[in-house]
Tab-separated table of C-alpha atoms (C1' of nucleotides) in Angstrom:
chain	number	residue	atom	x	y	z
H	1	MET	CA	17.215	29.139	7.710
H	2	SER	CA	14.061	27.025	7.913
H	3	LEU	CA	14.791	26.330	11.553
H	4	ASP	CA	14.518	30.061	12.240
H	5	PHE	CA	10.963	30.059	10.973
H	6	ALA	CA	9.977	26.867	12.707
H	7	ILE	CA	11.028	28.537	15.960
H	8	LEU	CA	9.250	31.781	15.078
H	9	GLY	CA	6.192	29.687	14.263
H	10	PHE	CA	6.166	27.964	17.640
H	11	LEU	CA	6.699	31.296	19.374
H	12	SER	CA	3.743	32.692	17.440
H	13	GLU	CA	1.565	30.206	19.325
H	14	ALA	CA	2.971	30.795	22.802
H	15	ASP	CA	5.886	32.465	24.540
H	16	GLN	CA	8.367	29.753	25.374
H	17	SER	CA	11.837	28.962	26.638
H	18	GLY	CA	14.514	27.131	24.704
H	19	TYR	CA	13.832	24.086	26.831
H	20	ASP	CA	10.125	24.191	25.947
H	21	LEU	CA	10.918	24.488	22.271
H	22	LYS	CA	13.251	21.516	22.398
H	23	THR	CA	11.124	19.181	24.482
H	24	ARG	CA	7.562	20.222	23.683
H	25	CYS	CA	8.007	21.232	20.057
H	26	PHE	CA	10.959	19.702	18.241
H	27	ASP	CA	11.087	16.422	20.163
H	28	THR	CA	7.353	15.841	19.919
H	29	GLN	CA	5.005	17.822	17.676
H	30	ALA	CA	7.509	18.673	14.976
H	31	ARG	CA	9.686	15.587	14.927
H	32	HIS	CA	8.148	14.266	11.716
H	33	PHE	CA	9.033	17.341	9.677
H	34	TRP	CA	11.908	19.082	11.427
H	35	THR	CA	14.337	18.057	14.097
H	36	ALA	CA	16.735	20.288	15.965
H	37	ASP	CA	19.500	19.799	18.431
H	38	GLN	CA	19.270	21.506	21.811
H	39	ALA	CA	22.454	23.452	21.084
H	40	GLN	CA	20.998	24.536	17.775
H	41	VAL	CA	17.809	25.805	19.403
H	42	TYR	CA	19.603	27.955	21.968
H	43	ARG	CA	22.043	29.359	19.455
H	44	THR	CA	19.303	30.138	16.969
H	45	LEU	CA	17.307	31.903	19.686
H	46	ASP	CA	20.353	34.026	20.473
H	47	ARG	CA	20.671	34.979	16.849
H	48	LEU	CA	16.961	35.732	16.464
H	49	GLU	CA	17.134	38.010	19.506
H	50	ARG	CA	20.210	39.744	18.103
H	51	ASP	CA	18.205	40.352	14.922
H	52	HIS	CA	15.255	41.707	16.953
H	53	LEU	CA	12.833	39.027	15.754
H	54	VAL	CA	12.311	37.835	19.329
H	55	THR	CA	12.858	39.254	22.819
H	56	SER	CA	13.612	37.373	26.023
H	57	ARG	CA	12.991	37.897	29.698
H	58	HIS	CA	14.223	35.910	32.669
H	59	VAL	CA	11.571	34.252	34.780
H	60	ALA	CA	12.515	32.929	38.223
H	61	GLN	CA	10.937	29.690	39.417
H	62	THR	CA	10.712	28.071	42.795
H	63	ALA	CA	12.364	24.665	43.034
H	64	LYS	CA	13.532	24.877	39.429
H	65	PRO	CA	16.230	26.751	37.556
H	66	SER	CA	15.031	30.063	36.159
H	67	ARG	CA	13.869	30.160	32.580
H	68	ARG	CA	14.551	32.536	29.736
H	69	VAL	CA	11.233	33.020	28.008
H	70	PHE	CA	11.166	34.194	24.406
H	71	LYS	CA	8.483	36.266	22.749
H	72	LEU	CA	7.889	37.092	19.098
H	73	THR	CA	8.313	40.762	18.170
H	74	PRO	CA	6.109	42.459	15.549
H	75	SER	CA	8.947	42.326	13.047
H	76	GLY	CA	9.417	38.664	13.913
H	77	ARG	CA	5.777	38.071	13.116
H	78	ASP	CA	6.151	39.914	9.820
H	79	ALA	CA	9.195	37.869	8.865
H	80	LEU	CA	7.304	34.680	9.684
H	81	GLY	CA	4.266	35.704	7.629
H	82	GLU	CA	6.381	36.531	4.633
H	83	TRP	CA	8.356	33.294	4.791
H	84	LEU	CA	5.227	31.201	5.246
H	85	SER	CA	3.643	32.608	2.104
H	86	SER	CA	6.590	32.239	-0.253
H	87	ALA	CA	7.845	29.159	-2.080
H	88	HIS	CA	10.853	27.207	-0.866
H	89	GLU	CA	12.588	24.543	-2.850
H	90	PRO	CA	12.393	21.135	-1.198
H	91	PRO	CA	15.815	20.011	0.044
H	92	PRO	CA	17.716	17.600	-2.194
H	93	TYR	CA	17.147	13.907	-1.626
H	94	ARG	CA	19.874	12.245	0.314
H	95	ASP	CA	19.194	8.670	1.192
H	96	PRO	CA	21.976	6.219	2.045
H	97	PHE	CA	19.598	3.375	1.219
H	98	LEU	CA	19.457	4.422	-2.429
H	99	ILE	CA	23.255	4.482	-2.538
H	100	GLN	CA	23.177	0.901	-1.311
H	101	LEU	CA	20.622	-0.050	-3.905
H	102	TYR	CA	22.483	1.706	-6.699
H	103	PHE	CA	25.625	-0.293	-6.001
H	104	ALA	CA	23.818	-3.491	-5.079
H	105	GLU	CA	25.622	-5.481	-7.767
H	106	HIS	CA	28.310	-5.923	-5.101
H	107	LEU	CA	25.787	-7.698	-2.869
H	108	THR	CA	24.359	-11.183	-2.962
H	109	ASP	CA	20.603	-11.465	-3.416
H	110	ASP	CA	20.298	-12.454	0.225
H	111	SER	CA	22.265	-9.438	1.412
H	112	LEU	CA	20.189	-7.161	-0.754
H	113	ALA	CA	16.952	-8.654	0.535
H	114	GLU	CA	18.186	-8.120	4.079
H	115	VAL	CA	18.986	-4.477	3.337
H	116	LEU	CA	15.533	-4.019	1.833
H	117	ARG	CA	13.899	-5.578	4.878
H	118	GLU	CA	15.872	-3.379	7.230
H	119	SER	CA	14.926	-0.325	5.267
H	120	ARG	CA	11.302	-1.422	5.372
H	121	SER	CA	11.530	-1.827	9.103
H	122	PHE	CA	12.842	1.727	9.545
H	123	HIS	CA	9.967	3.112	7.509
H	124	GLN	CA	7.450	0.871	9.227
H	125	GLN	CA	8.633	2.214	12.554
H	126	ARG	CA	8.293	5.777	11.353
H	127	LEU	CA	4.826	5.106	10.076
H	128	GLY	CA	3.885	3.627	13.434
H	129	ASP	CA	5.211	6.697	15.156
H	130	LEU	CA	3.205	8.919	12.836
H	131	ARG	CA	0.072	6.928	13.608
H	132	GLN	CA	0.679	7.329	17.324
H	133	GLN	CA	1.183	11.045	16.937
H	134	LEU	CA	-2.019	11.267	14.957
H	135	SER	CA	-4.072	9.315	17.470
H	136	GLY	CA	-2.574	11.469	20.228
H	137	LEU	CA	-3.713	14.532	18.347
H	138	LEU	CA	-7.252	13.214	17.878
H	139	LYS	CA	-7.620	11.726	21.357
H	140	GLY	CA	-10.796	12.908	23.041
H	141	LYS	CA	-11.557	15.536	20.435
H	142	LYS	CA	-14.797	15.615	18.545
H	143	ARG	CA	-13.889	18.599	16.481
H	144	LEU	CA	-10.412	19.654	15.550
H	145	SER	CA	-9.360	23.289	15.733
H	146	ARG	CA	-8.078	24.826	12.539
H	147	ARG	CA	-4.663	24.639	14.209
H	148	ASP	CA	-4.989	20.900	14.787
H	149	GLU	CA	-6.206	20.341	11.273
H	150	PHE	CA	-2.961	21.638	9.849
H	151	ALA	CA	-0.981	19.504	12.288
H	152	GLN	CA	-3.042	16.563	11.083
H	153	MET	CA	-2.324	17.412	7.467
H	154	THR	CA	1.436	17.394	8.055
H	155	LEU	CA	1.081	13.972	9.644
H	156	GLU	CA	-1.000	12.657	6.743
H	157	ALA	CA	1.521	14.006	4.264
H	158	ALA	CA	4.379	12.277	6.055
H	159	MET	CA	2.335	9.092	6.311
H	160	SER	CA	1.599	9.023	2.610
H	161	THR	CA	5.319	9.284	1.897
H	162	GLU	CA	6.101	6.476	4.311
H	163	ARG	CA	3.404	4.311	2.806
H	164	ALA	CA	4.853	4.896	-0.649
H	165	ASN	CA	8.270	3.836	0.639
H	166	ILE	CA	6.916	0.700	2.267
H	167	ASP	CA	4.836	-0.266	-0.763
H	168	TRP	CA	7.784	0.165	-3.058
H	169	LEU	CA	9.978	-1.935	-0.782
H	170	ASP	CA	7.321	-4.651	-0.652
H	171	ASP	CA	7.167	-4.734	-4.436
H	172	ALA	CA	10.935	-4.927	-4.677
H	173	LEU	CA	11.115	-7.743	-2.124
H	174	GLU	CA	8.373	-9.659	-3.894
H	175	THR	CA	10.143	-9.302	-7.233
H	176	LEU	CA	13.380	-10.481	-5.689
H	177	ARG	CA	11.620	-13.476	-4.130
H	178	ALA	CA	9.944	-14.405	-7.410
H	179	GLU	CA	13.265	-14.109	-9.215
H	180	ALA	CA	14.993	-16.375	-6.738
H	181	GLU	CA	12.228	-18.941	-7.086
H	182	ALA	CA	12.423	-18.877	-10.869
H	183	GLN	CA	16.174	-19.375	-10.633
H	184	GLU	CA	15.785	-22.267	-8.232
H	185	ARG	CA	13.365	-24.055	-10.491
H	186	GLY	CA	15.925	-23.751	-13.228
H	187	SER	CA	13.534	-21.938	-15.528
H	188	ALA	CA	14.629	-19.027	-17.643
H	189	PRO	CA	16.011	-16.421	-15.222
H	190	GLN	CA	13.748	-13.387	-15.073
H	191	LYS	CA	16.377	-10.751	-15.584
H	192	ARG	CA	14.316	-7.619	-15.448
H	193	LEU	CA	13.417	-6.704	-11.909
H	194	PHE	CA	11.074	-3.922	-12.853
H	195	GLY	CA	8.837	-3.219	-15.774
H	196	LEU	CA	8.271	0.211	-17.141
H	197	ASN	CA	4.765	0.576	-15.729
H	198	GLY	CA	4.014	3.024	-18.524
H	199	ASP	CA	5.930	5.658	-16.619
H	200	THR	CA	8.221	6.973	-19.291
H	201	GLY	CA	5.989	9.756	-20.464
H	202	GLY	CA	2.550	11.300	-20.449
H	203	GLU	CA	0.586	12.847	-17.625
H	204	THR	CA	1.332	12.455	-13.920
H	205	ARG	CA	-1.633	10.192	-13.305
D	1	MET	CA	29.908	9.484	5.718
D	2	SER	CA	27.481	8.319	3.039
D	3	LEU	CA	29.235	10.486	0.489
D	4	ASP	CA	32.426	8.533	1.111
D	5	PHE	CA	30.707	5.338	0.044
D	6	ALA	CA	28.954	6.887	-2.920
D	7	ILE	CA	32.397	7.908	-4.161
D	8	LEU	CA	33.895	4.506	-3.400
D	9	GLY	CA	30.954	2.999	-5.259
D	10	PHE	CA	31.551	5.027	-8.395
D	11	LEU	CA	35.251	4.261	-8.226
D	12	SER	CA	34.395	0.568	-7.986
D	13	GLU	CA	32.940	0.846	-11.490
D	14	ALA	CA	35.773	2.810	-13.070
D	15	ASP	CA	38.871	4.778	-12.129
D	16	GLN	CA	37.940	8.426	-12.308
D	17	SER	CA	39.034	11.954	-11.555
D	18	GLY	CA	37.272	14.343	-9.218
D	19	TYR	CA	35.932	16.151	-12.250
D	20	ASP	CA	34.471	12.935	-13.651
D	21	LEU	CA	32.821	12.135	-10.343
D	22	LYS	CA	31.280	15.564	-10.137
D	23	THR	CA	30.053	15.885	-13.710
D	24	ARG	CA	29.393	12.306	-14.780
D	25	CYS	CA	28.232	10.881	-11.480
D	26	PHE	CA	26.856	13.359	-8.969
D	27	ASP	CA	25.454	15.877	-11.451
D	28	THR	CA	23.817	13.222	-13.599
D	29	GLN	CA	23.408	9.573	-12.582
D	30	ALA	CA	23.224	10.135	-8.854
D	31	ARG	CA	21.434	13.449	-8.623
D	32	HIS	CA	18.153	11.881	-7.551
D	33	PHE	CA	19.605	10.222	-4.467
D	34	TRP	CA	22.753	12.099	-3.539
D	35	THR	CA	24.172	15.438	-4.521
D	36	ALA	CA	27.629	16.742	-3.812
D	37	ASP	CA	29.424	19.974	-4.279
D	38	GLN	CA	32.620	20.044	-6.343
D	39	ALA	CA	34.615	21.225	-3.327
D	40	GLN	CA	33.169	18.402	-1.277
D	41	VAL	CA	34.160	15.789	-3.855
D	42	TYR	CA	37.799	16.898	-4.021
D	43	ARG	CA	38.127	17.201	-0.269
D	44	THR	CA	36.526	13.813	0.309
D	45	LEU	CA	38.882	12.240	-2.241
D	46	ASP	CA	41.839	13.736	-0.363
D	47	ARG	CA	40.579	12.232	2.867
D	48	LEU	CA	39.900	8.838	1.296
D	49	GLU	CA	43.436	8.807	-0.083
D	50	ARG	CA	44.846	9.776	3.303
D	51	ASP	CA	42.939	6.808	4.767
D	52	HIS	CA	44.302	4.522	2.025
D	53	LEU	CA	40.884	3.648	0.628
D	54	VAL	CA	41.845	5.110	-2.747
D	55	THR	CA	45.073	5.973	-4.550
D	56	SER	CA	45.671	8.640	-7.163
D	57	ARG	CA	47.990	9.133	-10.098
D	58	HIS	CA	48.491	12.148	-12.311
D	59	VAL	CA	47.704	11.692	-15.977
D	60	ALA	CA	48.890	14.267	-18.500
D	61	GLN	CA	46.639	15.133	-21.407
D	62	THR	CA	47.242	16.931	-24.667
D	63	ALA	CA	45.238	20.093	-25.120
D	64	LYS	CA	43.664	19.701	-21.669
D	65	PRO	CA	44.816	20.180	-18.073
D	66	SER	CA	46.202	17.039	-16.516
D	67	ARG	CA	43.914	14.881	-14.438
D	68	ARG	CA	44.302	13.201	-11.094
D	69	VAL	CA	42.769	9.782	-11.513
D	70	PHE	CA	41.607	7.883	-8.442
D	71	LYS	CA	41.524	4.141	-8.016
D	72	LEU	CA	39.912	2.010	-5.335
D	73	THR	CA	42.329	0.051	-3.128
D	74	PRO	CA	41.512	-3.446	-1.845
D	75	SER	CA	40.771	-2.040	1.603
D	76	GLY	CA	38.564	0.571	-0.049
D	77	ARG	CA	36.653	-2.213	-1.738
D	78	ASP	CA	36.301	-4.018	1.579
D	79	ALA	CA	35.024	-0.901	3.306
D	80	LEU	CA	32.497	-0.384	0.515
D	81	GLY	CA	31.279	-3.966	0.683
D	82	GLU	CA	30.787	-3.797	4.406
D	83	TRP	CA	28.937	-0.502	4.294
D	84	LEU	CA	26.713	-1.648	1.442
D	85	SER	CA	25.559	-4.698	3.368
D	86	SER	CA	24.759	-3.048	6.688
D	87	ALA	CA	21.684	-1.039	7.685
D	88	HIS	CA	21.715	2.752	7.809
D	89	GLU	CA	19.000	4.842	9.363
D	90	PRO	CA	17.261	7.053	6.836
D	91	PRO	CA	18.070	10.723	7.460
D	92	PRO	CA	15.482	12.712	9.405
D	93	TYR	CA	12.788	14.445	7.413
D	94	ARG	CA	13.393	18.100	6.940
D	95	ASP	CA	10.938	19.787	4.676
D	96	PRO	CA	10.325	23.546	4.791
D	97	PHE	CA	6.992	22.945	3.076
D	98	LEU	CA	5.684	21.025	6.080
D	99	ILE	CA	6.720	23.892	8.356
D	100	GLN	CA	4.650	26.160	6.161
D	101	LEU	CA	1.701	23.801	6.315
D	102	TYR	CA	2.006	23.335	10.055
D	103	PHE	CA	1.742	27.071	10.640
D	104	ALA	CA	-0.712	27.703	7.830
D	105	GLU	CA	-3.258	29.224	10.195
D	106	HIS	CA	-1.332	32.441	9.579
D	107	LEU	CA	-2.166	32.210	5.885
D	108	THR	CA	-5.322	32.943	3.931
D	109	ASP	CA	-6.843	30.034	2.015
D	110	ASP	CA	-5.608	31.596	-1.204
D	111	SER	CA	-2.057	31.925	0.057
D	112	LEU	CA	-2.110	28.352	1.273
D	113	ALA	CA	-3.443	27.097	-2.052
D	114	GLU	CA	-0.669	28.986	-3.789
D	115	VAL	CA	1.954	27.408	-1.542
D	116	LEU	CA	0.485	23.978	-2.237
D	117	ARG	CA	0.554	24.597	-5.986
D	118	GLU	CA	4.148	25.768	-5.846
D	119	SER	CA	5.126	22.703	-3.867
D	120	ARG	CA	3.309	20.554	-6.406
D	121	SER	CA	5.205	22.228	-9.188
D	122	PHE	CA	8.557	21.480	-7.548
D	123	HIS	CA	7.672	17.821	-7.195
D	124	GLN	CA	6.218	17.652	-10.679
D	125	GLN	CA	9.476	18.995	-12.024
D	126	ARG	CA	11.474	16.414	-10.101
D	127	LEU	CA	9.244	13.651	-11.358
D	128	GLY	CA	9.736	14.896	-14.893
D	129	ASP	CA	13.464	14.847	-14.379
D	130	LEU	CA	13.289	11.304	-13.034
D	131	ARG	CA	11.311	10.228	-16.087
D	132	GLN	CA	13.923	11.751	-18.353
D	133	GLN	CA	16.701	10.005	-16.505
D	134	LEU	CA	14.836	6.741	-16.784
D	135	SER	CA	14.198	7.053	-20.488
D	136	GLY	CA	17.843	8.029	-20.944
D	137	LEU	CA	18.804	4.849	-19.153
D	138	LEU	CA	16.538	2.660	-21.272
D	139	LYS	CA	17.268	4.357	-24.583
D	140	GLY	CA	18.231	1.866	-27.249
D	141	LYS	CA	18.558	-1.041	-24.848
D	142	LYS	CA	16.647	-4.224	-25.277
D	143	ARG	CA	18.017	-5.855	-22.186
D	144	LEU	CA	19.300	-4.065	-19.131
D	145	SER	CA	22.493	-5.124	-17.421
D	146	ARG	CA	22.231	-6.039	-13.768
D	147	ARG	CA	23.988	-2.715	-13.118
D	148	ASP	CA	21.341	-0.776	-15.035
D	149	GLU	CA	18.564	-2.623	-13.291
D	150	PHE	CA	19.658	-1.295	-9.933
D	151	ALA	CA	19.950	2.209	-11.374
D	152	GLN	CA	16.428	1.777	-12.670
D	153	MET	CA	15.220	0.644	-9.265
D	154	THR	CA	16.593	3.754	-7.562
D	155	LEU	CA	14.768	5.858	-10.134
D	156	GLU	CA	11.534	3.945	-9.601
D	157	ALA	CA	11.851	4.343	-5.840
D	158	ALA	CA	12.348	8.091	-6.147
D	159	MET	CA	9.460	8.296	-8.601
D	160	SER	CA	7.098	6.505	-6.280
D	161	THR	CA	7.934	8.989	-3.530
D	162	GLU	CA	7.365	11.921	-5.856
D	163	ARG	CA	4.074	10.485	-7.018
D	164	ALA	CA	2.956	10.107	-3.413
D	165	ASN	CA	3.838	13.752	-2.790
D	166	ILE	CA	1.968	14.931	-5.845
D	167	ASP	CA	-1.083	12.803	-5.114
D	168	TRP	CA	-1.251	14.069	-1.563
D	169	LEU	CA	-0.952	17.670	-2.749
D	170	ASP	CA	-3.712	17.105	-5.302
D	171	ASP	CA	-5.985	15.741	-2.594
D	172	ALA	CA	-5.227	18.668	-0.329
D	173	LEU	CA	-5.882	21.181	-3.102
D	174	GLU	CA	-9.135	19.478	-4.008
D	175	THR	CA	-10.276	19.516	-0.391
D	176	LEU	CA	-9.385	23.180	-0.092
D	177	ARG	CA	-11.296	23.937	-3.290
D	178	ALA	CA	-14.358	22.019	-2.142
D	179	GLU	CA	-14.241	23.805	1.188
D	180	ALA	CA	-14.094	27.208	-0.457
D	181	GLU	CA	-17.038	26.325	-2.676
D	182	ALA	CA	-19.090	25.139	0.275
D	183	GLN	CA	-18.307	28.370	2.089
D	184	GLU	CA	-19.299	30.449	-0.944
D	185	ARG	CA	-22.664	28.760	-1.259
D	186	GLY	CA	-23.309	29.637	2.381
D	187	SER	CA	-23.844	26.046	3.327
D	188	ALA	CA	-22.497	24.606	6.559
D	189	PRO	CA	-18.735	25.112	6.405
D	190	GLN	CA	-16.940	21.817	6.063
D	191	LYS	CA	-14.452	22.267	8.870
D	192	ARG	CA	-12.466	19.074	8.647
D	193	LEU	CA	-10.036	19.145	5.795
D	194	PHE	CA	-9.088	15.526	6.150
D	195	GLY	CA	-10.849	12.414	7.279
D	196	LEU	CA	-9.136	9.673	9.192
D	197	ASN	CA	-9.064	7.244	6.280
D	198	GLY	CA	-8.948	4.419	8.793
D	199	ASP	CA	-5.305	5.156	9.349
D	200	THR	CA	-5.147	5.254	13.110
D	201	GLY	CA	-4.297	1.639	13.635
D	202	GLY	CA	-4.162	-1.823	12.118
D	203	GLU	CA	-1.915	-3.168	9.414
D	204	THR	CA	0.190	-1.124	7.040
D	205	ARG	CA	-1.927	-1.959	4.038
O	1	DG	C1'	43.228	39.803	-29.365
O	2	DA	C1'	39.604	39.834	-25.938
O	3	DC	C1'	36.133	36.932	-24.133
O	4	DG	C1'	33.410	33.037	-22.993
O	5	DA	C1'	33.001	28.034	-22.647
O	6	DG	C1'	34.900	23.620	-21.412
O	7	DT	C1'	38.306	20.977	-18.702
O	8	DA	C1'	40.606	20.416	-14.371
O	9	DT	C1'	42.054	21.160	-9.399
O	10	DA	C1'	42.198	23.615	-5.107
O	11	DG	C1'	41.327	26.393	-1.028
O	12	DG	C1'	38.923	30.066	1.994
O	13	DA	C1'	34.834	31.238	4.346
O	14	DC	C1'	30.688	30.203	6.294
O	15	DA	C1'	26.244	28.032	7.655
O	16	DA	C1'	23.891	24.022	9.280
O	17	DA	C1'	23.860	20.138	11.977
O	18	DA	C1'	25.650	16.700	15.176
O	19	DC	C1'	28.063	15.403	19.210
O	20	DA	C1'	29.946	16.260	23.677
O	21	DT	C1'	30.474	18.438	27.935
O	22	DA	C1'	29.719	21.814	31.744
O	23	DT	C1'	26.947	23.866	35.184
O	24	DA	C1'	23.209	24.723	38.663
O	25	DT	C1'	19.045	23.367	41.330
O	26	DG	C1'	15.786	20.264	43.468
O	27	DT	C1'	13.425	15.686	43.986
O	28	DG	C1'	13.095	10.919	45.043
O	29	DG	C1'	15.071	6.407	45.933
O	30	DC	C1'	18.603	3.253	47.987
I	1	DG	C1'	25.289	10.682	51.575
I	2	DC	C1'	25.179	9.278	46.759
I	3	DC	C1'	23.102	8.518	42.430
I	4	DA	C1'	19.854	9.096	38.925
I	5	DC	C1'	16.552	12.071	36.896
I	6	DA	C1'	14.158	16.254	35.442
I	7	DT	C1'	14.632	21.118	34.675
I	8	DA	C1'	17.217	24.706	32.467
I	9	DT	C1'	20.992	27.122	29.906
I	10	DA	C1'	25.383	27.477	27.697
I	11	DT	C1'	29.702	26.535	25.240
I	12	DG	C1'	33.289	23.815	22.613
I	13	DT	C1'	34.308	20.994	18.799
I	14	DT	C1'	33.754	18.542	14.623
I	15	DT	C1'	31.468	17.143	10.479
I	16	DT	C1'	28.855	18.153	6.506
I	17	DG	C1'	27.389	20.950	3.036
I	18	DT	C1'	27.260	25.466	0.328
I	19	DC	C1'	29.163	29.380	-1.878
I	20	DC	C1'	32.764	31.814	-3.780
I	21	DT	C1'	37.157	32.707	-5.707
I	22	DA	C1'	41.680	31.461	-7.794
I	23	DT	C1'	44.449	29.133	-11.071
I	24	DA	C1'	45.670	27.291	-15.659
I	25	DC	C1'	45.293	25.589	-20.270
I	26	DT	C1'	42.798	25.167	-24.890
I	27	DC	C1'	39.454	26.100	-28.347
I	28	DG	C1'	36.250	28.707	-30.915
I	29	DT	C1'	34.351	33.087	-32.149
I	30	DC	C1'	33.368	37.927	-32.602
DNA sequence: GACGAGTATAGGACAAAACATATATGTGGC
DNA sequence: GCCACATATATGTTTTGTCCTATACTCGTC
């Protein structure tokens, strides 16, 4: 469903082929908020054309296979506008890492620390990728277009999430390290890994 | 795949029926990190039994339909242990809200602000739910078991993500508001919604 | 006694996503 | 000539997740 509108959105900016959408949109610009398989792109385009939200025409090329270029129809544009302005529930969380953490009693402290570090590394990599995307977006531009500003905002949003993940993981690793040290020194084992941080009620912040 | 191990994990704590898993685990304890449909639970249990990772026995009840209670096998426990200790790539981001933001040039400032507020409300609700779950977990306990500590950690992790989302949305709304005000007063329109915040390079934090 | 709510399991249908393979053309390197 | 690579589209299959319906028994209530 959302994929439909991501595609309509990209077509609202420029007429494109399925190949363009895959390589120039989903593999690059959009990869931090929506990914799509090549097969998925072509099949969705077929469906959108069947529903008269896009049209296609074949364009021959010299020295390259011919392309099928898609164009947004007026009703496609309407559908996009309506979807963009209405609320959509965020998808449910589904993170294998939290399953691991939830059942971490089966792991040794060392194993758990390793899992935390690996998770951190994944998020660190994603954050690095986001930074690269952002600097690519800003490169050589003194003033961003309104278009670019929104692209930038999506990157900043994703980055703030990644930073939250990394910070949390750092805290958890530090707590684990401190716990291990306390244990080693034979002092009273610090059982509680996390305090309440005053987070059990009241305002958001 | 991950669902398999979530189920194995819950069975590692207690023998349970599909109904128990659905209502007592996935609908309650685990809902902030993994959700599963009833149909999915039963079908996954069938598959796990076929693969000899769990076994089942029928248990008759008085005044209630009989239950099919599942139990982890030794090889199921092995499979769980191995999965828990190895790294798993976090699933790709897929957030319809970021699609909306990315194509927000098609929206008026008011529409966009409304979308941001609605998104905020979703996340606020989730955070509230997380807080409730956490206080439910802590209720009447002076000392948490190691088991509960990990449950608490998953809640804290989810909460930190939600807080990051909400904070980012608040910033965005504030910027939008300030922009609108500047425009109204006829002063030079503040084009850039977001600064760079020094985030284009260097260390994570 | 009809009806809804709770307990319990199961299967059909479908949509979304992932994974794999096929096909056709032209370029450049070995 | 062969192989890899980029361009370009298409289809087959499987897995995962969602939605809906069916079945069956008990209890409380209107």
